[in-house]
mmCIF file of C-alpha atoms in Angstrom:
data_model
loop_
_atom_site.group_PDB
_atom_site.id
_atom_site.type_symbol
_atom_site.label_atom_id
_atom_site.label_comp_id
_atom_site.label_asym_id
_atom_site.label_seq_id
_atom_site.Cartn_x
_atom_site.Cartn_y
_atom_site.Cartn_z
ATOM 1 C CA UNK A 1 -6.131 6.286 -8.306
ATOM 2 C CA UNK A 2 -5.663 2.557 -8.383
ATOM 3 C CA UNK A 3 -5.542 1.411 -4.688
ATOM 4 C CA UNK A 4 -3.838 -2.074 -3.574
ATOM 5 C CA UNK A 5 -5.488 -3.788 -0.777
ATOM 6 C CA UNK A 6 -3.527 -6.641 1.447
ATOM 7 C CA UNK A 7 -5.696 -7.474 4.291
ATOM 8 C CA UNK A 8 -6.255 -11.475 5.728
ATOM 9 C CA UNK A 9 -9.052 -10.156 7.889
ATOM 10 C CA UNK A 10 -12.502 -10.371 5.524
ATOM 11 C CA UNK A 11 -13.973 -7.431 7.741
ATOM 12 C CA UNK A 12 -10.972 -5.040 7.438
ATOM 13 C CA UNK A 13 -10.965 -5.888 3.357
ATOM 14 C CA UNK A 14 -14.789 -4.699 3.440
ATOM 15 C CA UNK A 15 -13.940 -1.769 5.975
ATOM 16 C CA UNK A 16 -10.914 -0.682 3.031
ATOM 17 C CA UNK A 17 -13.815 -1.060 0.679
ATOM 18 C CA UNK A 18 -16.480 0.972 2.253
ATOM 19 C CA UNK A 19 -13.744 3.513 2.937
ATOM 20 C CA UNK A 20 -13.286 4.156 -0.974
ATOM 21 C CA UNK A 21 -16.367 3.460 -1.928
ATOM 22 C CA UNK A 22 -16.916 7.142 -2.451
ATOM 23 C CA UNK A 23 -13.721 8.153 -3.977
ATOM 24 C CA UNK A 24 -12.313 8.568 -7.775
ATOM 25 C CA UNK A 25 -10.229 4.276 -7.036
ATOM 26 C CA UNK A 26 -9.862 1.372 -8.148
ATOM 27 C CA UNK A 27 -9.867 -1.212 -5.945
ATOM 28 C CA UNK A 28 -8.440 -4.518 -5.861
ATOM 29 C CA UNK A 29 -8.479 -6.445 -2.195
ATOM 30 C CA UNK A 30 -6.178 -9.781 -1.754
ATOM 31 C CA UNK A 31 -6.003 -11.656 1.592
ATOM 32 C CA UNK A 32 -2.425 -12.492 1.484
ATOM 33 C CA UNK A 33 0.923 -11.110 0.016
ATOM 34 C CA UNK A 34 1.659 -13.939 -2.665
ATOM 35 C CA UNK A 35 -1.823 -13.438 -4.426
ATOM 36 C CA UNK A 36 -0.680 -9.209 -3.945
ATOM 37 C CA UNK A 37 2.389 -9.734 -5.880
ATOM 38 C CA UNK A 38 0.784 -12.120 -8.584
ATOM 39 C CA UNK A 39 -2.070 -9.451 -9.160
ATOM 40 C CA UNK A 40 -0.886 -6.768 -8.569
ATOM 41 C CA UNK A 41 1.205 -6.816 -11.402
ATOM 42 C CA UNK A 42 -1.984 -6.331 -13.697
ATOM 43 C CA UNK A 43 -3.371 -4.346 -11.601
ATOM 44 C CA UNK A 44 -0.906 -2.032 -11.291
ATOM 45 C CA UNK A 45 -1.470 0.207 -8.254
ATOM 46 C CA UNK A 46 -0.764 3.880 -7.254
ATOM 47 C CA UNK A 47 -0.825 2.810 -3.520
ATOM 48 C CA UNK A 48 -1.341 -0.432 -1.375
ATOM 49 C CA UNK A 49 -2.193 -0.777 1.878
ATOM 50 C CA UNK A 50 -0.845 -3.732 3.429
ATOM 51 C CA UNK A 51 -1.222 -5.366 6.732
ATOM 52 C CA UNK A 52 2.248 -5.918 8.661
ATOM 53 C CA UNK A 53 1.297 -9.339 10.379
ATOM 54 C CA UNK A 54 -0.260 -11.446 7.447
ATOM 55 C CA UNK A 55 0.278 -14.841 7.331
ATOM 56 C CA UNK A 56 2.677 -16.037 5.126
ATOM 57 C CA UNK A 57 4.622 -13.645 3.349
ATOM 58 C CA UNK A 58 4.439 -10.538 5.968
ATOM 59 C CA UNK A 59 3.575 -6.664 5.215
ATOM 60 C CA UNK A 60 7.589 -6.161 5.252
ATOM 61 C CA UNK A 61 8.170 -8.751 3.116
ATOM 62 C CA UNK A 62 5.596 -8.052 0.883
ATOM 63 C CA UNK A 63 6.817 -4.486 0.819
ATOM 64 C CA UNK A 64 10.324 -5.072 0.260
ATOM 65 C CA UNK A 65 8.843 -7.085 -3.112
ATOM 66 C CA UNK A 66 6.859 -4.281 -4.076
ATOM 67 C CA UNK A 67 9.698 -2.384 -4.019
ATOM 68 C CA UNK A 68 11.841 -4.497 -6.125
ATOM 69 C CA UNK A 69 9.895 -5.446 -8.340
ATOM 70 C CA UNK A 70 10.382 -3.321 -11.714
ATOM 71 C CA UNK A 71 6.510 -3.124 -12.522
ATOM 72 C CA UNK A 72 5.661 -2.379 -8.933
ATOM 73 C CA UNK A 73 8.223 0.273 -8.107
ATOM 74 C CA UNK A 74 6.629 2.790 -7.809
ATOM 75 C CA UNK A 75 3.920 1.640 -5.567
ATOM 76 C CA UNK A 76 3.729 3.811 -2.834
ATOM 77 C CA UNK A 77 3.264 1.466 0.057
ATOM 78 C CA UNK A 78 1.354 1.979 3.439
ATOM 79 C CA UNK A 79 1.820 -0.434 5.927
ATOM 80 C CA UNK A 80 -1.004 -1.201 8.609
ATOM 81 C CA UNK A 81 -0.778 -2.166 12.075
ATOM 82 C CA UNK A 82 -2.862 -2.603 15.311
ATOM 83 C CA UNK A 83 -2.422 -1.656 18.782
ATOM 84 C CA UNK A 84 -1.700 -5.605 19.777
ATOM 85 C CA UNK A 85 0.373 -5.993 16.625
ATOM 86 C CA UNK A 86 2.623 -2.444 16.825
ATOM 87 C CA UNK A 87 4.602 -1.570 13.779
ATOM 88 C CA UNK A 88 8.265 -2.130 13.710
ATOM 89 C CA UNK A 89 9.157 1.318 12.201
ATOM 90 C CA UNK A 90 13.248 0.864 11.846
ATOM 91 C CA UNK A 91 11.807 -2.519 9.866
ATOM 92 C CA UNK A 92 9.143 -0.638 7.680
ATOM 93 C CA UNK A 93 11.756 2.184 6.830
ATOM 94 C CA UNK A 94 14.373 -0.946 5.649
ATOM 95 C CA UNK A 95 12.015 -2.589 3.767
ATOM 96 C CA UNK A 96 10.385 0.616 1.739
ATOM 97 C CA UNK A 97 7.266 1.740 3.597
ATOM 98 C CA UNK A 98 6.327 5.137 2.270
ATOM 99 C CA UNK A 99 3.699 5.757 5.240
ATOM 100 C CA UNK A 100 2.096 3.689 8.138
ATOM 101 C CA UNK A 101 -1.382 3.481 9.496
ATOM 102 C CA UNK A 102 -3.097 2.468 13.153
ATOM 103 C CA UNK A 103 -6.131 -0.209 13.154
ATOM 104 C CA UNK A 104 -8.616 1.013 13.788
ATOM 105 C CA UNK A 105 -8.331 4.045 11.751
ATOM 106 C CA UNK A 106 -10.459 7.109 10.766
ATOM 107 C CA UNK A 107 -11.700 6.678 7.104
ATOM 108 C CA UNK A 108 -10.299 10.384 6.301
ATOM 109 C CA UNK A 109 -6.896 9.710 7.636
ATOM 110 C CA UNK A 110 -6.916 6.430 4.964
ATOM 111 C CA UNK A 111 -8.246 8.870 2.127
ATOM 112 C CA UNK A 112 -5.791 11.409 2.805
ATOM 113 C CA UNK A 113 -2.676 9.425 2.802
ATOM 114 C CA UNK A 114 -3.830 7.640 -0.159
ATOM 115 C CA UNK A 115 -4.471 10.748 -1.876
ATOM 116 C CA UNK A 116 -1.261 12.165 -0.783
ATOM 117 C CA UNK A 117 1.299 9.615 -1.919
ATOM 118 C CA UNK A 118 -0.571 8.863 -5.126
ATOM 119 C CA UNK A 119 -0.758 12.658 -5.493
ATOM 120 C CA UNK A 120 3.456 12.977 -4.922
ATOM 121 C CA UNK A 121 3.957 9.720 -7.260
ATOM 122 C CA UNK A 122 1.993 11.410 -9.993
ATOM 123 C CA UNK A 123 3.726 15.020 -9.434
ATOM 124 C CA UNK A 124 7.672 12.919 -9.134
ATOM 125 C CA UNK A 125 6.466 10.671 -12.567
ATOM 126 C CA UNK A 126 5.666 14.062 -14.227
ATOM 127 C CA UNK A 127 8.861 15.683 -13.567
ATOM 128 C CA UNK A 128 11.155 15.868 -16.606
ATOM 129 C CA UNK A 129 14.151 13.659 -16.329
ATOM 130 C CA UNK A 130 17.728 15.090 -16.341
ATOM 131 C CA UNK A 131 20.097 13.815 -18.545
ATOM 132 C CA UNK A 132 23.329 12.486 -17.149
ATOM 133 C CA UNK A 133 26.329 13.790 -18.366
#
């Protein structure tokens, strides 16, 4: 799993890391939404977490790139959000935002999510397609 990291906060980017540390990812941890979208590309991630109130571009607008960006697609995207900062969730739903996540959060509630979504991306990517008629 190839995990997506958009964090300002140096201590929250090591906290992400430390998180994953012991899991089957790849991690790649940006401090702001343009450098996201430039990398990311490359990168290519299964799922990013991204902080709703960077600087600059924002978590929604960073989402709502993701999202329309061809080689980002299908980046399942989970937005994070603290109690002084609280998620806008009519916003996050607009924009894309596959799941959400509460600052501080328990390290198992990150892995599971992360595992979920990259787990449903996987299982939708391995479907066979239907041809139109």
């Amino acid at each position: 799993m190839r995990i997506l990291i958009v964090e300002d906060s140096v201590t929250m980017r090591k906290v992400m890391e430390m998180t994953f540390a012991g899991e089957d990812a790849e991690l790649l941890a940006v401090e702001s939404g343009e450098l996201a979208l430039q990398q990311g590309r490359d990168f290519g991630p299964d799922v990013a977490f991204i902080d709703a109130s960077l600087p600059g571009l924002d978590g929604y607008e960073v989402t709502r790139a993701i999202k329309s960006d061809p080689q980002l697609a299908g980046t399942s995207v989970i937005l994070m959000a603290s109690q002084h900062r609280p998620l806008d969730e009519a916003r996050a739903s607009e924009v894309g935002a596959d799941d959400h996540i509460l600052k501080p959060f328990d390290t198992q509630e990150a892995i599971d999510k992360a595992t979920e979504l990259a787990r449903r991306a996987e299982t939708l990517s391995e479907a066979p397609s239907i041809p139109v008629a």
